[in-house]
Coordinates of C-alpha atoms in Angstrom, one line a residue:
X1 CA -10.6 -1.4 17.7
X2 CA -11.7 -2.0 13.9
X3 CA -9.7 -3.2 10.9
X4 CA -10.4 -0.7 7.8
X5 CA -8.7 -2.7 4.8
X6 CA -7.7 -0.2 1.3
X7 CA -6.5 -2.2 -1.4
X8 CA -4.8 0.3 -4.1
X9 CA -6.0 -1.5 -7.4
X10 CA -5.9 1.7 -9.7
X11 CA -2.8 0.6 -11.9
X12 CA -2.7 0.5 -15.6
X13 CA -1.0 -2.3 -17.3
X14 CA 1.3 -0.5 -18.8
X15 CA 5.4 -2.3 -17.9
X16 CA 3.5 -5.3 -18.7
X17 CA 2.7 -4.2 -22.7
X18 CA -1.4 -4.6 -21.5
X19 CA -4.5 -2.2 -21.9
X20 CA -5.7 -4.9 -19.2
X21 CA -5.2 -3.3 -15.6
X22 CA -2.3 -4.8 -13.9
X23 CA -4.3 -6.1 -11.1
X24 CA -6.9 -8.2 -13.7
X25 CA -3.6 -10.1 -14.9
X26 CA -4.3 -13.7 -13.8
X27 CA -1.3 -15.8 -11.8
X28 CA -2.6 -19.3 -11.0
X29 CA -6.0 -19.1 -12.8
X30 CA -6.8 -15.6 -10.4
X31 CA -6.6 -12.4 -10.9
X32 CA -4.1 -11.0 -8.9
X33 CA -6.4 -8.5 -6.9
X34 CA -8.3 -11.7 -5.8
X35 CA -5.5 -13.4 -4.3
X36 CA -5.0 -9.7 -2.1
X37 CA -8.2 -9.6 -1.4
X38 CA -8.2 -12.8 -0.1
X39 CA -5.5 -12.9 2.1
X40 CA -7.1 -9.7 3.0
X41 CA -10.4 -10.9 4.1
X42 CA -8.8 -13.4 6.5
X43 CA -8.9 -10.2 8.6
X44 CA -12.6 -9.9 9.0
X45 CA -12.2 -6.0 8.2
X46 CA -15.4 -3.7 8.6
X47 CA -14.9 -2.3 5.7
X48 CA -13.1 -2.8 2.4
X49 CA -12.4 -0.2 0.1
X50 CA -10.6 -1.1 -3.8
X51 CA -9.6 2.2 -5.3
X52 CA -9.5 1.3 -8.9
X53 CA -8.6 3.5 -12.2
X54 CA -8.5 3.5 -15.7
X55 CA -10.2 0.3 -16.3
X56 CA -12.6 0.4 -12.9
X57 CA -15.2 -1.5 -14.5
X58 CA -12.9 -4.1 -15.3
X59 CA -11.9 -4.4 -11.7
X60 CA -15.4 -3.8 -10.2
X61 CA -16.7 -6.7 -12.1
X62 CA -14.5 -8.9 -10.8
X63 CA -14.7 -7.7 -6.9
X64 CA -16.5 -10.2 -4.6
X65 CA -19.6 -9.1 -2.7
X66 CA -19.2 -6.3 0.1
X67 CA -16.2 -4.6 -1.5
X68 CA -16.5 -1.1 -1.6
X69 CA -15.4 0.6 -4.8
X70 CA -13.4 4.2 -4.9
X71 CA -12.3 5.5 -8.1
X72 CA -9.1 7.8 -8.8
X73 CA -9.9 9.5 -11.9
X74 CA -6.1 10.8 -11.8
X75 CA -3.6 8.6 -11.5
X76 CA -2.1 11.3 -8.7
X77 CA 0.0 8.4 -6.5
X78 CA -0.3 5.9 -3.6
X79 CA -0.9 8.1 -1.3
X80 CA -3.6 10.1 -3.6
X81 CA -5.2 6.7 -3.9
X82 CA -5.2 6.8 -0.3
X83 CA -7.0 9.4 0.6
X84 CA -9.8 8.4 -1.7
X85 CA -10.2 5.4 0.2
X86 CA -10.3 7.1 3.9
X87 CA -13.0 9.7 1.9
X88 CA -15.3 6.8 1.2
X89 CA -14.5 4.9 5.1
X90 CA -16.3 5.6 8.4
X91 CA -13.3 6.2 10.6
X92 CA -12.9 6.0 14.3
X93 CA -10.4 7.0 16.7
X94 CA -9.4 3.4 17.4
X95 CA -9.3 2.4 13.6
X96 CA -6.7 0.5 11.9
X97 CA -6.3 1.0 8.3
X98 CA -4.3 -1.4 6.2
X99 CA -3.0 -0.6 3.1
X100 CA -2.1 -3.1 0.7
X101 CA -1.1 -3.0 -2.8
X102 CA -3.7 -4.9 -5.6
X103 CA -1.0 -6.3 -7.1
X104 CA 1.0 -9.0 -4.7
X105 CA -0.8 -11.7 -5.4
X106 CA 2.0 -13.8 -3.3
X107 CA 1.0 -12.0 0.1
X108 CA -0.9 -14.7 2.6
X109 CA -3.3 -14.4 5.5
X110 CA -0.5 -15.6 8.0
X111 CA 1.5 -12.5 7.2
X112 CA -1.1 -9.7 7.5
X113 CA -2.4 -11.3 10.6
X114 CA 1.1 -11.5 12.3
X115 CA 1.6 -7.8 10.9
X116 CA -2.0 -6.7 12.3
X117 CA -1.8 -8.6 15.5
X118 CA 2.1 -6.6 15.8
X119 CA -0.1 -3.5 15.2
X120 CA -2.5 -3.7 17.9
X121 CA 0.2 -5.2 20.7
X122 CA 2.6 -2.5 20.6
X123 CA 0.6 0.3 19.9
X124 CA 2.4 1.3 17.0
X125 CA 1.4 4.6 14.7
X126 CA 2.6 2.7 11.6
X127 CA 3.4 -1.1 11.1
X128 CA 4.7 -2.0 7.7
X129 CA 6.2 -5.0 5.6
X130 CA 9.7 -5.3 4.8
X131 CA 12.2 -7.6 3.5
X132 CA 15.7 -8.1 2.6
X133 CA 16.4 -8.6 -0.6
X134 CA 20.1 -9.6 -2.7
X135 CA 18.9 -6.7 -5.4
X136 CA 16.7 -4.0 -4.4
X137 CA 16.7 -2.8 -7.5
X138 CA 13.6 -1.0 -8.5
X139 CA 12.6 -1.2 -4.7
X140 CA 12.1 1.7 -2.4
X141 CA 14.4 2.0 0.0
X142 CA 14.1 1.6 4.3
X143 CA 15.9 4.5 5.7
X144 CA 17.0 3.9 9.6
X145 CA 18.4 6.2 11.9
X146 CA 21.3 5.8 14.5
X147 CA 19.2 3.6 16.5
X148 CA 17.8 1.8 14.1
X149 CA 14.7 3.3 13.8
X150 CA 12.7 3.8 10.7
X151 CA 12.6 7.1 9.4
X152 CA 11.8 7.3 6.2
X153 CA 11.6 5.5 2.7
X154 CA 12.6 6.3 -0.7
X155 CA 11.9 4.9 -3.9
X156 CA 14.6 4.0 -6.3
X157 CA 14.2 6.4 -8.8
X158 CA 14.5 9.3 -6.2
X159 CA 17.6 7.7 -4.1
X160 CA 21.0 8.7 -3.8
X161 CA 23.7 6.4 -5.1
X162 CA 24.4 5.4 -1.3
X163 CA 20.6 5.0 -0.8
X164 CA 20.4 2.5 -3.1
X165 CA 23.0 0.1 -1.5
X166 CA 20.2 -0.3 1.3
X167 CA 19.3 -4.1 0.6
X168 CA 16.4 -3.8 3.5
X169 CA 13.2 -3.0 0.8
X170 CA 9.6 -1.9 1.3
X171 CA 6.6 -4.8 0.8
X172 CA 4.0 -1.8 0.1
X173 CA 2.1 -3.0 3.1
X174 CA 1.0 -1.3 6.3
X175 CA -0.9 -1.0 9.3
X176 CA -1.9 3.3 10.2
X177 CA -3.5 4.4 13.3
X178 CA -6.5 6.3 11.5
X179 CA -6.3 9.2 12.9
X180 CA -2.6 9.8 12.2
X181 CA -2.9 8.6 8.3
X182 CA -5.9 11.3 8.1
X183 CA -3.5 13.7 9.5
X184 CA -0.7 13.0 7.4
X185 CA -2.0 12.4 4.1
X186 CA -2.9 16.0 3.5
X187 CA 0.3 16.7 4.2
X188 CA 2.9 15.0 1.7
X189 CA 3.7 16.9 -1.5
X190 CA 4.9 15.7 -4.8
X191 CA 8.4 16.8 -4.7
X192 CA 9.7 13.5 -6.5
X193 CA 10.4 12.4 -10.0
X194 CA 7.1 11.0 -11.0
X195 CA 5.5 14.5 -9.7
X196 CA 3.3 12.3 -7.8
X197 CA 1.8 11.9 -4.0
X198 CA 3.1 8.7 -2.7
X199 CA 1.9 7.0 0.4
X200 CA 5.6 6.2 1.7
X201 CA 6.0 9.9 2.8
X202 CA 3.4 9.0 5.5
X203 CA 6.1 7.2 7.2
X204 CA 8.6 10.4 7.9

């Protein structure tokens, strides 16, 4: 069984007032991609794949050695990005893929290692972060079923007042059998707000 690692890296700068993509803005002296991408590579994957936008160049200069580079040309969504990535991946049967957002520069190795290692030991179709938070706003939302089973998310824009009372929050990080995400992600449609093809829809 093989790690495949996507970080989604395509974001413009644009809440933070920048024509800098959002995942070249430095915390600690680093871009923030670098710190993903290093917590990232505590993994070992086979392969790494940055999907990058608007600014690609930017990022691609940046990117250490062995990095694969995929390029949305439209900013279409995370689960869009997605797909690019698994376009531009060898994928087998027994592949993990996991998905982490460029932009989280506060995620460590210990985390997606415990996360992976979670993966592989149960057998799970999806693995994925989540915390609870004292404000979610802004966060999308972990839906749960009578048994406590997750069964969906939705972001805050697209939730019900009751929704967004859920304090229980999505990190944006997750571990996919390959075969089921190639499955899925031809399958979600935009019917949100932001008209958009987000990767959280994987998870119903």
């Amino acid at each position: 069984m093989g790690v495949k690692a996507v970080v989604l890296a395509a974001g413009a700068g644009t809440r933070m007032k920048s024509d800098l993509p959002k995942v070249l803005h430095r915390v600690a002296g680093r871009p923030m991609v670098g710190w993903v991408l290093g917590a990232v590579g505590s993994l070992e994957p086979d392969e790494t794949v940055a999907v990058v936008g608007r600014g690609g160049d930017q990022v691609r200069e940046i990117l250490p050695p062995g990095i694969a580079v995929a390029y949305q040309e439209e900013q279409l969504g995370t689960g869009h990005a997605t797909g690019i990535a698994l376009d531009a991946m060898e994928l087998s049967e027994d592949d993990t893929v996991l998905v982490a957002p460029g932009d989280t520069p506060l995620l460590i190795p210990d985390t997606l290692k415990e996360l992976a290692e979670m993966h592989r030991r149960t057998g799970s179709a999806v693995s994925m972060l989540t915390a609870e938070v004292d404000d979610p706003t802004g966060y999308g939302r972990i839906l749960r079923d009578g048994w406590d089973r997750v069964v969906g998310i939705v972001e805050h824009a697209d939730a019900s007042p009751s929704q967004r009372r859920i304090q229980e929050v999505n990190g944006g990080v997750y571990c996919f059998s390959a075969p089921l995400l190639a499955d899925a992600l031809p399958r979600i449609r935009p019917n949100n707000i932001q008209g958009e093809y987000y990767l959280t829809d994987v998870i119903a």
